[in-house]
Tab-separated table of C-alpha atoms in Angstrom:
chain	number	residue	atom	x	y	z
A	1	MET	CA	-0.428	-11.385	-3.416
A	2	ALA	CA	3.241	-11.513	-4.426
A	3	PHE	CA	3.211	-14.961	-2.832
A	4	ILE	CA	-0.363	-16.199	-2.484
A	5	GLY	CA	-1.217	-15.186	-6.057
A	6	ARG	CA	1.946	-16.525	-7.671
A	7	PRO	CA	1.540	-19.782	-9.643
A	8	PRO	CA	4.181	-22.490	-8.981
A	9	GLN	CA	5.761	-24.221	-11.965
A	10	TYR	CA	3.019	-26.002	-13.890
A	11	GLU	CA	2.617	-28.398	-16.794
A	12	CYS	CA	-0.311	-29.254	-19.025
A	13	TYR	CA	-1.481	-32.869	-19.321
A	14	ASN	CA	-4.367	-34.916	-20.681
A	15	ALA	CA	-6.376	-36.169	-17.718
A	16	SER	CA	-7.907	-38.921	-19.868
A	17	TYR	CA	-4.557	-40.700	-19.971
A	18	GLU	CA	-4.784	-41.266	-16.213
A	19	ASP	CA	-8.036	-43.213	-16.594
A	20	PRO	CA	-7.191	-46.977	-16.817
A	21	THR	CA	-10.434	-47.786	-18.696
A	22	TYR	CA	-9.757	-45.084	-21.267
A	23	MET	CA	-6.183	-46.285	-21.765
A	24	LEU	CA	-7.326	-49.908	-22.163
A	25	ASN	CA	-9.792	-48.943	-24.868
A	26	LEU	CA	-7.201	-46.736	-26.537
A	27	SER	CA	-4.557	-49.485	-26.659
A	28	SER	CA	-7.020	-52.025	-28.127
A	29	THR	CA	-7.968	-49.704	-30.980
A	30	THR	CA	-4.465	-48.497	-31.851
A	31	ASP	CA	-2.648	-51.835	-31.652
A	32	ASN	CA	-0.709	-50.772	-28.502
A	33	SER	CA	0.504	-47.578	-30.174
A	34	PHE	CA	-1.195	-45.112	-27.839
A	35	TRP	CA	0.091	-41.632	-27.024
A	36	LYS	CA	2.493	-40.829	-24.210
A	37	ASN	CA	4.196	-37.671	-22.994
A	38	GLU	CA	7.976	-37.945	-23.294
A	39	LYS	CA	9.042	-34.383	-22.519
A	40	THR	CA	7.458	-31.935	-20.105
A	41	GLU	CA	7.550	-28.197	-20.882
A	42	TYR	CA	6.807	-26.171	-17.767
A	43	GLY	CA	4.835	-22.965	-18.021
A	44	LYS	CA	3.133	-23.962	-21.290
A	45	CYS	CA	-0.587	-24.098	-21.968
A	46	SER	CA	-0.157	-27.163	-24.184
A	47	THR	CA	1.930	-30.312	-24.254
A	48	LYS	CA	3.157	-32.647	-26.980
A	49	TYR	CA	2.280	-36.353	-26.920
A	50	PHE	CA	4.201	-38.990	-28.906
A	51	LEU	CA	3.216	-42.447	-30.102
A	52	SER	CA	4.498	-45.129	-27.745
A	53	ASP	CA	6.031	-47.105	-30.636
A	54	SER	CA	8.674	-44.350	-30.983
A	55	THR	CA	7.541	-43.183	-34.403
A	56	ASN	CA	7.917	-39.491	-35.231
A	57	GLU	CA	4.186	-38.887	-35.103
A	58	SER	CA	2.965	-36.560	-32.337
A	59	GLU	CA	-0.032	-34.514	-31.314
A	60	ILE	CA	-0.229	-31.209	-29.447
A	61	PHE	CA	-2.752	-31.257	-26.636
A	62	ASN	CA	-3.987	-27.818	-25.500
A	63	CYS	CA	-5.284	-27.620	-21.926
A	64	ASP	CA	-7.236	-24.424	-22.537
A	65	SER	CA	-9.305	-25.852	-25.403
A	66	SER	CA	-9.896	-29.389	-24.150
A	67	PRO	CA	-12.325	-30.364	-21.356
A	68	ASN	CA	-9.837	-33.061	-20.332
A	69	GLY	CA	-7.019	-30.554	-19.956
A	70	LYS	CA	-5.484	-30.354	-16.470
A	71	TRP	CA	-2.443	-28.818	-14.872
A	72	ARG	CA	0.142	-30.368	-12.577
A	73	TYR	CA	2.039	-28.105	-10.199
A	74	VAL	CA	5.651	-28.698	-9.246
A	75	GLY	CA	7.019	-27.996	-5.772
A	76	LYS	CA	5.421	-27.626	-2.377
A	77	GLU	CA	4.227	-24.036	-2.806
A	78	SER	CA	0.475	-23.553	-2.639
A	79	SER	CA	-1.242	-20.426	-3.961
A	80	ILE	CA	-4.664	-19.379	-5.158
A	81	ALA	CA	-3.288	-19.929	-8.679
A	82	SER	CA	-2.503	-23.591	-8.024
A	83	GLU	CA	-5.731	-24.197	-6.095
A	84	TRP	CA	-8.083	-22.646	-8.654
A	85	ASP	CA	-5.936	-23.173	-11.785
A	86	LEU	CA	-5.363	-19.469	-12.430
A	87	VAL	CA	-2.916	-20.123	-15.260
A	88	CYS	CA	-2.923	-19.767	-19.053
A	89	SER	CA	-6.330	-18.423	-20.120
A	90	ASN	CA	-7.271	-17.825	-16.454
A	91	ALA	CA	-4.004	-16.162	-15.431
A	92	TYR	CA	-5.648	-12.736	-15.553
A	93	LEU	CA	-7.846	-13.686	-12.596
A	94	SER	CA	-4.901	-13.530	-10.219
A	95	ARG	CA	-4.038	-10.010	-11.376
A	96	LEU	CA	-7.725	-9.114	-11.240
A	97	ALA	CA	-7.820	-10.100	-7.556
A	98	THR	CA	-5.039	-7.585	-6.883
A	99	THR	CA	-6.802	-4.860	-8.866
A	100	ILE	CA	-10.076	-5.434	-6.983
A	101	TYR	CA	-8.195	-5.266	-3.680
A	102	PHE	CA	-6.778	-1.855	-4.618
A	103	ILE	CA	-10.210	-0.656	-5.658
A	104	GLY	CA	-11.274	-1.529	-2.115
A	105	VAL	CA	-8.306	0.448	-0.821
A	106	MET	CA	-9.421	3.449	-2.881
A	107	VAL	CA	-12.919	3.245	-1.432
A	108	GLY	CA	-11.605	2.778	2.119
A	109	GLY	CA	-9.578	5.977	2.003
A	110	LEU	CA	-12.640	8.020	1.151
A	111	ILE	CA	-15.048	6.316	3.563
A	112	PHE	CA	-12.899	6.170	6.670
A	113	GLY	CA	-11.277	9.534	6.074
A	114	TYR	CA	-14.715	11.092	6.444
A	115	LEU	CA	-15.728	8.847	9.373
A	116	ALA	CA	-12.527	9.550	11.330
A	117	ASP	CA	-13.122	13.287	11.111
A	118	LYS	CA	-16.740	12.842	12.205
A	119	PHE	CA	-16.546	10.167	14.939
A	120	GLY	CA	-12.959	10.427	16.105
A	121	ARG	CA	-9.593	8.856	15.315
A	122	LYS	CA	-9.539	6.177	18.002
A	123	LYS	CA	-12.938	4.629	17.271
A	124	ILE	CA	-12.219	4.271	13.579
A	125	MET	CA	-8.690	3.030	14.252
A	126	LEU	CA	-10.004	0.236	16.485
A	127	VAL	CA	-12.718	-0.781	14.000
A	128	THR	CA	-10.263	-0.909	11.100
A	129	LEU	CA	-7.673	-2.723	13.221
A	130	PHE	CA	-9.805	-5.601	14.461
A	131	THR	CA	-12.287	-6.140	11.620
A	132	PRO	CA	-9.533	-7.275	9.206
A	133	VAL	CA	-8.679	-10.079	11.648
A	134	THR	CA	-12.080	-11.669	11.026
A	135	ILE	CA	-11.941	-10.940	7.300
A	136	GLY	CA	-8.431	-12.406	7.075
A	137	VAL	CA	-9.417	-15.636	8.826
A	138	LEU	CA	-12.485	-16.031	6.597
A	139	THR	CA	-10.304	-15.431	3.551
A	140	ALA	CA	-8.045	-18.305	4.602
A	141	LEU	CA	-11.064	-20.642	4.808
A	142	VAL	CA	-12.909	-19.858	1.569
A	143	LYS	CA	-13.253	-22.503	-1.127
A	144	SER	CA	-14.304	-20.167	-3.933
A	145	TYR	CA	-12.269	-17.680	-5.950
A	146	TYR	CA	-15.193	-15.258	-6.042
A	147	LEU	CA	-15.586	-15.299	-2.260
A	148	PHE	CA	-11.829	-14.767	-1.980
A	149	VAL	CA	-11.990	-11.707	-4.222
A	150	GLY	CA	-15.000	-10.315	-2.367
A	151	LEU	CA	-13.287	-10.645	1.016
A	152	ARG	CA	-10.090	-9.124	-0.349
A	153	PHE	CA	-12.123	-6.133	-1.534
A	154	LEU	CA	-13.491	-5.671	1.994
A	155	GLN	CA	-10.007	-6.153	3.425
A	156	GLY	CA	-8.713	-3.355	1.216
A	157	ILE	CA	-11.407	-0.987	2.477
A	158	PHE	CA	-10.555	-1.556	6.152
A	159	ILE	CA	-6.767	-1.696	5.715
A	160	GLN	CA	-6.704	1.719	4.039
A	161	GLY	CA	-8.921	3.070	6.807
A	162	LEU	CA	-6.420	1.741	9.353
A	163	GLN	CA	-3.429	3.223	7.547
A	164	THR	CA	-4.982	6.667	7.118
A	165	THR	CA	-6.388	6.919	10.647
A	166	THR	CA	-3.238	5.626	12.333
A	167	TYR	CA	-1.042	8.154	10.576
A	168	VAL	CA	-3.360	11.009	11.468
A	169	MET	CA	-3.319	9.894	15.122
A	170	VAL	CA	0.474	9.852	15.217
A	171	MET	CA	0.667	13.334	13.736
A	172	GLU	CA	-1.853	14.695	16.255
A	173	LEU	CA	-0.426	12.949	19.323
A	174	PHE	CA	3.112	14.339	18.983
A	175	LEU	CA	4.532	17.837	19.363
A	176	PRO	CA	6.085	19.548	16.301
A	177	GLN	CA	9.685	18.636	17.226
A	178	TYR	CA	8.772	14.934	17.432
A	179	ARG	CA	6.130	14.602	14.681
A	180	GLY	CA	8.508	13.969	11.820
A	181	THR	CA	10.496	11.342	13.712
A	182	ALA	CA	7.334	9.584	14.876
A	183	GLY	CA	5.922	9.449	11.358
A	184	ALA	CA	9.196	8.222	9.838
A	185	VAL	CA	9.638	5.547	12.515
A	186	LEU	CA	6.077	4.382	11.863
A	187	GLU	CA	7.032	3.839	8.224
A	188	CYS	CA	10.087	1.813	9.298
A	189	PHE	CA	7.736	-0.774	10.781
A	190	TRP	CA	6.262	-1.155	7.302
A	191	GLY	CA	9.745	-1.841	5.915
A	192	VAL	CA	10.545	-4.383	8.631
A	193	THR	CA	7.268	-6.192	8.012
A	194	VAL	CA	7.908	-6.393	4.256
A	195	ILE	CA	11.216	-8.107	5.039
A	196	MET	CA	9.450	-10.439	7.493
A	197	MET	CA	6.855	-11.258	4.828
A	198	ALA	CA	9.537	-12.873	2.664
A	199	GLY	CA	10.550	-15.111	5.574
A	200	ILE	CA	6.965	-16.002	6.501
A	201	ALA	CA	6.126	-16.968	2.910
A	202	TYR	CA	9.341	-18.981	2.545
A	203	LEU	CA	8.733	-20.964	5.748
A	204	LEU	CA	5.007	-21.634	5.280
A	205	GLN	CA	4.646	-21.845	1.455
A	206	ASP	CA	0.909	-22.474	1.770
A	207	TRP	CA	-1.339	-19.553	0.938
A	208	ARG	CA	-3.947	-20.332	3.594
A	209	ASN	CA	-1.328	-20.562	6.356
A	210	ILE	CA	0.302	-17.345	5.117
A	211	GLN	CA	-3.079	-15.596	5.203
A	212	LEU	CA	-3.650	-16.723	8.798
A	213	ALA	CA	-0.117	-15.729	9.824
A	214	ILE	CA	-0.616	-12.133	8.675
A	215	SER	CA	-4.179	-11.808	10.023
A	216	VAL	CA	-4.381	-13.351	13.489
A	217	PRO	CA	-1.522	-11.429	15.220
A	218	SER	CA	-3.499	-8.163	15.048
A	219	ALA	CA	-5.788	-9.614	17.712
A	220	LEU	CA	-2.871	-9.196	20.149
A	221	ALA	CA	-3.451	-5.439	19.946
A	222	LEU	CA	-6.573	-5.772	22.082
A	223	THR	CA	-4.915	-3.633	24.781
A	224	TYR	CA	-5.050	-0.644	22.396
A	225	ILE	CA	-8.669	-0.221	23.486
A	226	TRP	CA	-7.383	1.011	26.874
A	227	LEU	CA	-3.829	2.161	26.115
A	228	VAL	CA	-4.264	4.398	23.062
A	229	PRO	CA	-6.023	7.726	23.773
A	230	GLU	CA	-8.146	9.778	21.448
A	231	THR	CA	-6.152	12.694	20.087
A	232	LEU	CA	-6.478	15.852	22.182
A	233	ARG	CA	-6.589	17.984	19.065
A	234	TRP	CA	-9.721	16.266	17.718
A	235	LEU	CA	-11.415	16.360	21.128
A	236	MET	CA	-10.734	20.076	21.559
A	237	ILE	CA	-12.054	21.163	18.157
A	238	LYS	CA	-15.148	19.004	18.742
A	239	ASP	CA	-15.720	20.897	22.022
A	240	LYS	CA	-15.160	17.770	24.132
A	241	ILE	CA	-13.114	19.641	26.727
A	242	ASP	CA	-13.964	17.366	29.655
A	243	GLN	CA	-12.776	14.257	27.812
A	244	ALA	CA	-9.570	16.021	26.811
A	245	GLN	CA	-8.887	17.038	30.416
A	246	LYS	CA	-9.394	13.456	31.613
A	247	ILE	CA	-6.808	12.221	29.110
A	248	VAL	CA	-4.335	14.939	30.100
A	249	LYS	CA	-4.795	14.055	33.778
A	250	ARG	CA	-4.140	10.385	33.030
A	251	ILE	CA	-1.004	11.213	31.037
A	252	THR	CA	0.410	13.597	33.633
A	253	LYS	CA	-0.309	11.148	36.452
A	254	PHE	CA	1.427	8.321	34.601
A	255	ASN	CA	4.480	10.520	34.004
A	256	ASN	CA	4.436	11.901	37.559
A	257	LEU	CA	3.805	15.457	36.353
A	258	SER	CA	1.470	18.165	37.576
A	259	PHE	CA	-1.713	18.884	35.655
A	260	PRO	CA	-1.133	21.888	33.287
A	261	ALA	CA	-4.222	23.806	34.330
A	262	ARG	CA	-3.014	27.117	32.904
A	263	THR	CA	-2.200	25.607	29.512
A	264	MET	CA	-5.594	23.909	29.337
A	265	ASP	CA	-7.300	27.216	30.146
A	266	GLU	CA	-5.334	28.978	27.408
A	267	LEU	CA	-6.302	26.288	24.939
A	268	GLN	CA	-9.953	26.637	25.824
A	269	ILE	CA	-9.749	30.405	25.319
A	270	GLN	CA	-8.143	29.847	21.896
A	271	ILE	CA	-10.862	27.422	20.897
A	272	GLU	CA	-13.624	29.776	21.993
A	273	SER	CA	-12.025	32.621	20.035
A	274	LYS	CA	-11.932	30.574	16.811
A	275	ASP	CA	-14.796	29.506	14.612
A	276	TYR	CA	-14.327	25.743	15.008
A	277	GLN	CA	-18.007	24.950	14.443
A	278	PRO	CA	-17.882	21.568	16.258
A	279	GLY	CA	-21.273	20.533	14.907
A	280	ARG	CA	-20.387	21.153	11.264
A	281	GLN	CA	-19.839	18.135	9.001
A	282	TYR	CA	-16.969	18.708	6.588
A	283	MET	CA	-16.984	16.978	3.216
A	284	PHE	CA	-14.560	16.260	0.367
A	285	TYR	CA	-15.334	19.511	-1.438
A	286	ASP	CA	-13.886	21.411	1.537
A	287	LEU	CA	-10.469	20.283	0.298
A	288	LEU	CA	-10.977	22.505	-2.758
A	289	ARG	CA	-13.161	25.265	-1.352
A	290	THR	CA	-10.470	27.862	-0.595
A	291	PRO	CA	-7.554	29.012	-2.812
A	292	ILE	CA	-4.486	27.894	-0.799
A	293	LEU	CA	-6.034	24.628	0.324
A	294	ARG	CA	-7.172	23.959	-3.248
A	295	LYS	CA	-3.654	24.492	-4.563
A	296	HIS	CA	-2.138	22.228	-1.902
A	297	SER	CA	-4.757	19.529	-2.477
A	298	LEU	CA	-4.388	19.398	-6.259
A	299	ILE	CA	-0.610	19.179	-5.982
A	300	LEU	CA	-0.791	16.511	-3.274
A	301	PHE	CA	-3.248	14.454	-5.322
A	302	TYR	CA	-0.762	14.341	-8.200
A	303	LEU	CA	2.186	13.640	-5.889
A	304	TRP	CA	0.415	10.646	-4.346
A	305	PHE	CA	-0.627	9.380	-7.782
A	306	SER	CA	2.898	9.692	-9.160
A	307	VAL	CA	4.669	8.088	-6.198
A	308	CYS	CA	2.476	5.005	-6.477
A	309	VAL	CA	3.062	4.798	-10.232
A	310	GLY	CA	6.830	5.207	-9.736
A	311	TYR	CA	6.983	2.736	-6.860
A	312	TYR	CA	5.102	0.163	-8.904
A	313	GLY	CA	7.418	0.764	-11.876
A	314	MET	CA	10.555	0.157	-9.829
A	315	THR	CA	9.044	-2.933	-8.224
A	316	PHE	CA	8.356	-4.208	-11.726
A	317	LYS	CA	11.985	-3.713	-12.730
A	318	ILE	CA	13.397	-5.309	-9.576
A	319	ALA	CA	11.159	-8.335	-10.195
A	320	GLY	CA	13.480	-9.118	-13.102
A	321	LEU	CA	16.492	-9.609	-10.855
A	322	ALA	CA	18.128	-13.018	-10.942
A	323	GLY	CA	17.356	-15.414	-8.108
A	324	ASN	CA	14.232	-16.742	-6.471
A	325	HIS	CA	11.256	-14.522	-5.733
A	326	TYR	CA	11.705	-14.803	-1.951
A	327	LEU	CA	15.167	-13.271	-2.168
A	328	THR	CA	13.980	-10.624	-4.614
A	329	PHE	CA	11.167	-9.622	-2.257
A	330	PHE	CA	13.624	-9.561	0.674
A	331	ILE	CA	16.032	-7.280	-1.220
A	332	SER	CA	13.156	-5.001	-2.160
A	333	GLY	CA	12.139	-4.722	1.505
A	334	CYS	CA	15.724	-3.966	2.577
A	335	VAL	CA	15.938	-1.159	0.005
A	336	ASP	CA	12.718	0.327	1.397
A	337	LEU	CA	13.911	0.075	5.001
A	338	VAL	CA	17.216	1.853	4.270
A	339	ALA	CA	15.275	4.699	2.647
A	340	PHE	CA	12.889	4.905	5.621
A	341	ILE	CA	15.721	4.988	8.181
A	342	MET	CA	17.483	7.789	6.306
A	343	VAL	CA	14.259	9.807	6.291
A	344	ILE	CA	14.309	9.939	10.117
A	345	TYR	CA	17.519	11.979	10.006
A	346	LEU	CA	16.843	13.965	6.824
A	347	ILE	CA	13.485	15.443	7.816
A	348	GLN	CA	14.893	16.565	11.177
A	349	ARG	CA	17.920	18.175	9.543
A	350	PHE	CA	16.418	19.562	6.333
A	351	GLY	CA	12.659	19.703	6.892
A	352	ARG	CA	10.064	18.008	4.701
A	353	ARG	CA	10.090	19.712	1.325
A	354	ILE	CA	13.767	19.418	0.337
A	355	PRO	CA	14.132	15.691	1.225
A	356	LEU	CA	10.853	14.993	-0.604
A	357	LEU	CA	12.187	16.820	-3.653
A	358	VAL	CA	15.522	14.964	-3.538
A	359	TYR	CA	13.903	11.549	-3.169
A	360	PHE	CA	11.541	12.327	-6.054
A	361	VAL	CA	14.469	13.333	-8.290
A	362	ILE	CA	16.461	10.214	-7.342
A	363	GLY	CA	13.491	7.971	-8.070
A	364	SER	CA	12.438	9.640	-11.313
A	365	VAL	CA	15.900	10.034	-12.864
A	366	SER	CA	16.903	6.476	-11.934
A	367	CYS	CA	13.668	5.214	-13.443
A	368	ILE	CA	14.316	7.074	-16.709
A	369	VAL	CA	17.926	5.819	-16.852
A	370	ALA	CA	16.896	2.230	-16.045
A	371	GLY	CA	14.423	2.353	-18.925
A	372	SER	CA	16.799	4.083	-21.340
A	373	ILE	CA	19.713	1.660	-20.955
A	374	PRO	CA	18.085	-1.272	-22.841
A	375	ILE	CA	17.069	1.100	-25.663
A	376	ALA	CA	20.422	2.882	-25.968
A	377	LEU	CA	22.591	-0.198	-25.406
A	378	ALA	CA	20.707	-3.019	-27.089
A	379	GLY	CA	22.076	-6.407	-26.099
A	380	ALA	CA	24.235	-4.968	-23.308
A	381	SER	CA	24.444	-6.484	-19.856
A	382	GLY	CA	21.444	-5.766	-17.650
A	383	THR	CA	23.543	-5.182	-14.512
A	384	ALA	CA	23.534	-1.376	-14.815
A	385	GLU	CA	19.813	-1.413	-15.563
A	386	LYS	CA	19.124	-3.406	-12.392
A	387	VAL	CA	21.339	-1.145	-10.272
A	388	PHE	CA	19.442	1.957	-11.387
A	389	ALA	CA	16.157	0.136	-10.788
A	390	ILE	CA	17.184	-0.523	-7.172
A	391	ILE	CA	18.264	3.110	-6.725
A	392	GLY	CA	14.920	4.214	-8.165
A	393	LYS	CA	13.043	1.947	-5.758
A	394	PHE	CA	15.055	3.500	-2.939
A	395	GLY	CA	13.999	6.989	-4.057
A	396	MET	CA	10.313	6.189	-4.363
A	397	ALA	CA	10.306	4.426	-0.969
A	398	GLY	CA	11.732	7.588	0.585
A	399	VAL	CA	8.983	9.638	-1.034
A	400	PHE	CA	6.357	7.309	0.413
A	401	SER	CA	7.760	7.809	3.910
A	402	ILE	CA	7.920	11.614	3.746
A	403	ILE	CA	4.680	12.281	1.924
A	404	PHE	CA	2.598	10.819	4.757
A	405	VAL	CA	4.145	13.235	7.249
A	406	TYR	CA	4.092	16.172	4.851
A	407	SER	CA	0.461	15.760	3.760
A	408	SER	CA	-0.840	15.367	7.305
A	409	GLU	CA	0.928	18.586	8.308
A	410	LEU	CA	-0.566	20.558	5.407
A	411	TYR	CA	-4.174	19.607	6.103
A	412	PRO	CA	-6.069	21.163	9.037
A	413	THR	CA	-7.467	19.011	11.838
A	414	VAL	CA	-11.097	19.483	10.780
A	415	ILE	CA	-10.459	17.732	7.434
A	416	ARG	CA	-7.111	15.996	8.038
A	417	SER	CA	-8.500	12.465	7.768
A	418	ILE	CA	-10.623	13.391	4.751
A	419	GLY	CA	-7.548	14.888	3.101
A	420	MET	CA	-5.333	11.885	3.823
A	421	GLY	CA	-8.046	9.481	2.690
A	422	THR	CA	-8.508	11.364	-0.579
A	423	CYS	CA	-4.737	11.382	-1.165
A	424	ALA	CA	-4.746	7.622	-0.586
A	425	PHE	CA	-7.499	7.340	-3.203
A	426	TRP	CA	-5.274	9.009	-5.802
A	427	ALA	CA	-2.315	6.855	-4.786
A	428	ARG	CA	-4.274	3.658	-5.334
A	429	LEU	CA	-5.617	5.015	-8.598
A	430	GLY	CA	-1.953	5.157	-9.605
A	431	GLY	CA	-1.649	1.500	-8.653
A	432	VAL	CA	-4.595	0.671	-10.912
A	433	VAL	CA	-3.297	2.772	-13.834
A	434	ALA	CA	0.319	1.557	-13.680
A	435	PRO	CA	-0.404	-1.925	-15.137
A	436	GLN	CA	-2.102	-0.266	-18.094
A	437	ILE	CA	1.070	1.754	-18.709
A	438	LEU	CA	2.981	-1.530	-18.650
A	439	VAL	CA	0.724	-2.834	-21.418
A	440	LEU	CA	1.962	0.054	-23.601
A	441	GLY	CA	5.452	-1.412	-23.302
A	442	ASP	CA	4.184	-4.690	-24.739
A	443	PHE	CA	3.254	-2.924	-27.979
A	444	THR	CA	6.372	-0.716	-28.228
A	445	HIS	CA	9.408	-1.528	-26.072
A	446	LYS	CA	9.294	-2.861	-22.529
A	447	SER	CA	11.399	0.084	-21.329
A	448	VAL	CA	9.016	2.732	-22.668
A	449	SER	CA	6.595	2.165	-19.805
A	450	VAL	CA	9.404	2.495	-17.240
A	451	ILE	CA	10.504	5.801	-18.789
A	452	ILE	CA	6.909	7.040	-18.548
A	453	PHE	CA	6.922	6.161	-14.844
A	454	GLY	CA	10.056	8.280	-14.444
A	455	VAL	CA	8.668	11.261	-16.358
A	456	ILE	CA	5.480	11.256	-14.259
A	457	SER	CA	7.599	11.338	-11.088
A	458	LEU	CA	9.886	14.049	-12.482
A	459	VAL	CA	6.891	16.345	-13.006
A	460	ALA	CA	5.920	15.651	-9.383
A	461	SER	CA	9.349	16.777	-8.178
A	462	LEU	CA	8.798	20.167	-9.851
A	463	LEU	CA	5.383	20.563	-8.219
A	464	VAL	CA	6.942	20.067	-4.766
A	465	LEU	CA	8.528	23.523	-5.199
A	466	PHE	CA	5.065	25.132	-5.001
A	467	LEU	CA	4.361	23.764	-1.514
A	468	PRO	CA	5.425	25.390	1.795
A	469	GLU	CA	7.722	23.924	4.436
A	470	THR	CA	5.890	22.488	7.458
A	471	ALA	CA	8.707	21.371	9.784
A	472	ASN	CA	8.458	22.608	13.403
A	473	ARG	CA	5.183	24.381	12.769
A	474	LYS	CA	1.977	24.059	14.697
A	475	LEU	CA	-0.505	21.811	12.934
A	476	PRO	CA	-3.303	23.864	11.363
A	477	ASP	CA	-6.657	23.179	13.018
A	478	THR	CA	-9.156	25.076	10.892
A	479	ILE	CA	-9.403	25.787	7.178
A	480	GLU	CA	-8.505	29.386	8.045
A	481	ASP	CA	-5.278	28.127	9.665
A	482	ALA	CA	-4.450	26.146	6.518
A	483	GLU	CA	-5.028	29.229	4.377
A	484	SER	CA	-2.475	31.179	6.430
A	485	ILE	CA	0.000	28.353	7.025
A	486	ASP	CA	2.930	30.560	6.014
A	487	ALA	CA	2.127	32.970	8.848
A	488	PHE	CA	3.795	30.698	11.408
A	489	LYS	CA	7.571	30.652	11.187
A	490	GLY	CA	8.128	27.564	13.295
A	491	SER	CA	9.884	27.069	16.589
A	492	ASN	CA	12.809	29.234	15.478
A	493	GLY	CA	10.693	31.839	13.713
A	494	SER	CA	10.092	35.428	14.628
A	495	GLU	CA	6.342	35.212	15.118
A	496	GLU	CA	4.743	33.832	18.229
A	497	GLU	CA	3.005	30.486	17.823
A	498	PRO	CA	-0.276	29.550	19.450
A	499	VAL	CA	-0.165	27.116	22.320
A	500	GLU	CA	0.401	23.605	20.956
A	501	LEU	CA	-2.136	20.925	21.810
């Protein structure tokens, strides 16, 4: 929407003046002194017309209040704003499309989080991967704004389901010593794609072609149906031992290894000794049912809410950088990617909690400073303000990368997808609330809203201190495991860990 919802330069004009019959009648009644537009003011909802006999008389023609009012768009960019005239009094419709999309994202986190825990990670991943291809193509073909918004809402539902399920799969497919790296690398692909998005939009500059370019390539992932396995952890707790053994045999054969019969037997004994209740259907209230899990969930909900608010705030500040919006978007993506790459090293060296805390502090403090500079130094150069905004964006991007890994390691397998989906709900709620905080700045000072973003994130950094470290620990499988997560000391700890799936 940064590109397909952005209106090109536009000007208001009186469409009646393009009608030869109307102009002929006008000239005959005004003795050839009809109105003409001598100076165009771009980005205005009205235009000034002058008498053609060069007198000082003029009239202001408002496009919003006249049925003959039309807009001309300058440049070769095409967006939903230029196609459906989402400017001036209708400008809010473009922002509304984004808000409705994020409402879909909120819904998708809740729906597919539950479905992935019930029906399996792979099935839901495939559904949410391929369905958006069809939705994306249909979106590129629609001729109505309302159909566009409706399809975007559906797209948001499935995209959030894909994001949540994919991350859970990565966490469950890798051993503890590789989980953090796998999760951080996954986030790097997000950063690379954001950078690519700037190039795609710059080259195509037509919203329908852009929509097709970001939708169709997912169809190339058709081989995932056969290549990507269901996670062994989900299969085991659902008492699907035979299916799990088939996957292990396929993996060991591919890697020219012997089948770990003894390990599989030990795992089965562990499962039989625990109350996994494979037939039980877990729900959202299970996130809050027990004391430790309730504490972790409430803190995580706020962390996800605050990181989205902070990330949006820094994006808002960076949008004010000089230069064209393609370059601005590219710079923003580069900042994210640098933060993601650093996370790969930091979470291996320092665990999850400390890097998350540091990134939160960097983002929140930079946000507060970026907002305070215009208030404290009125009329001063905005260079320092922009630098702190970029640093803040870097911090919040790092938080986004770590919090996916961290949250998935805190939740047990039986409700991991539900937990991640609910966290995503609170994150997107932050995305919906953030614009309302920006409105507060319109009535006070534009920097007040940015300072609020920083304060919200600073509170989150303090709450991180109440969460345990999860690096190099076995993923909890049951709610009982999550309640005693501190009992396992990790690969270098003194207590013996259960066999890892």
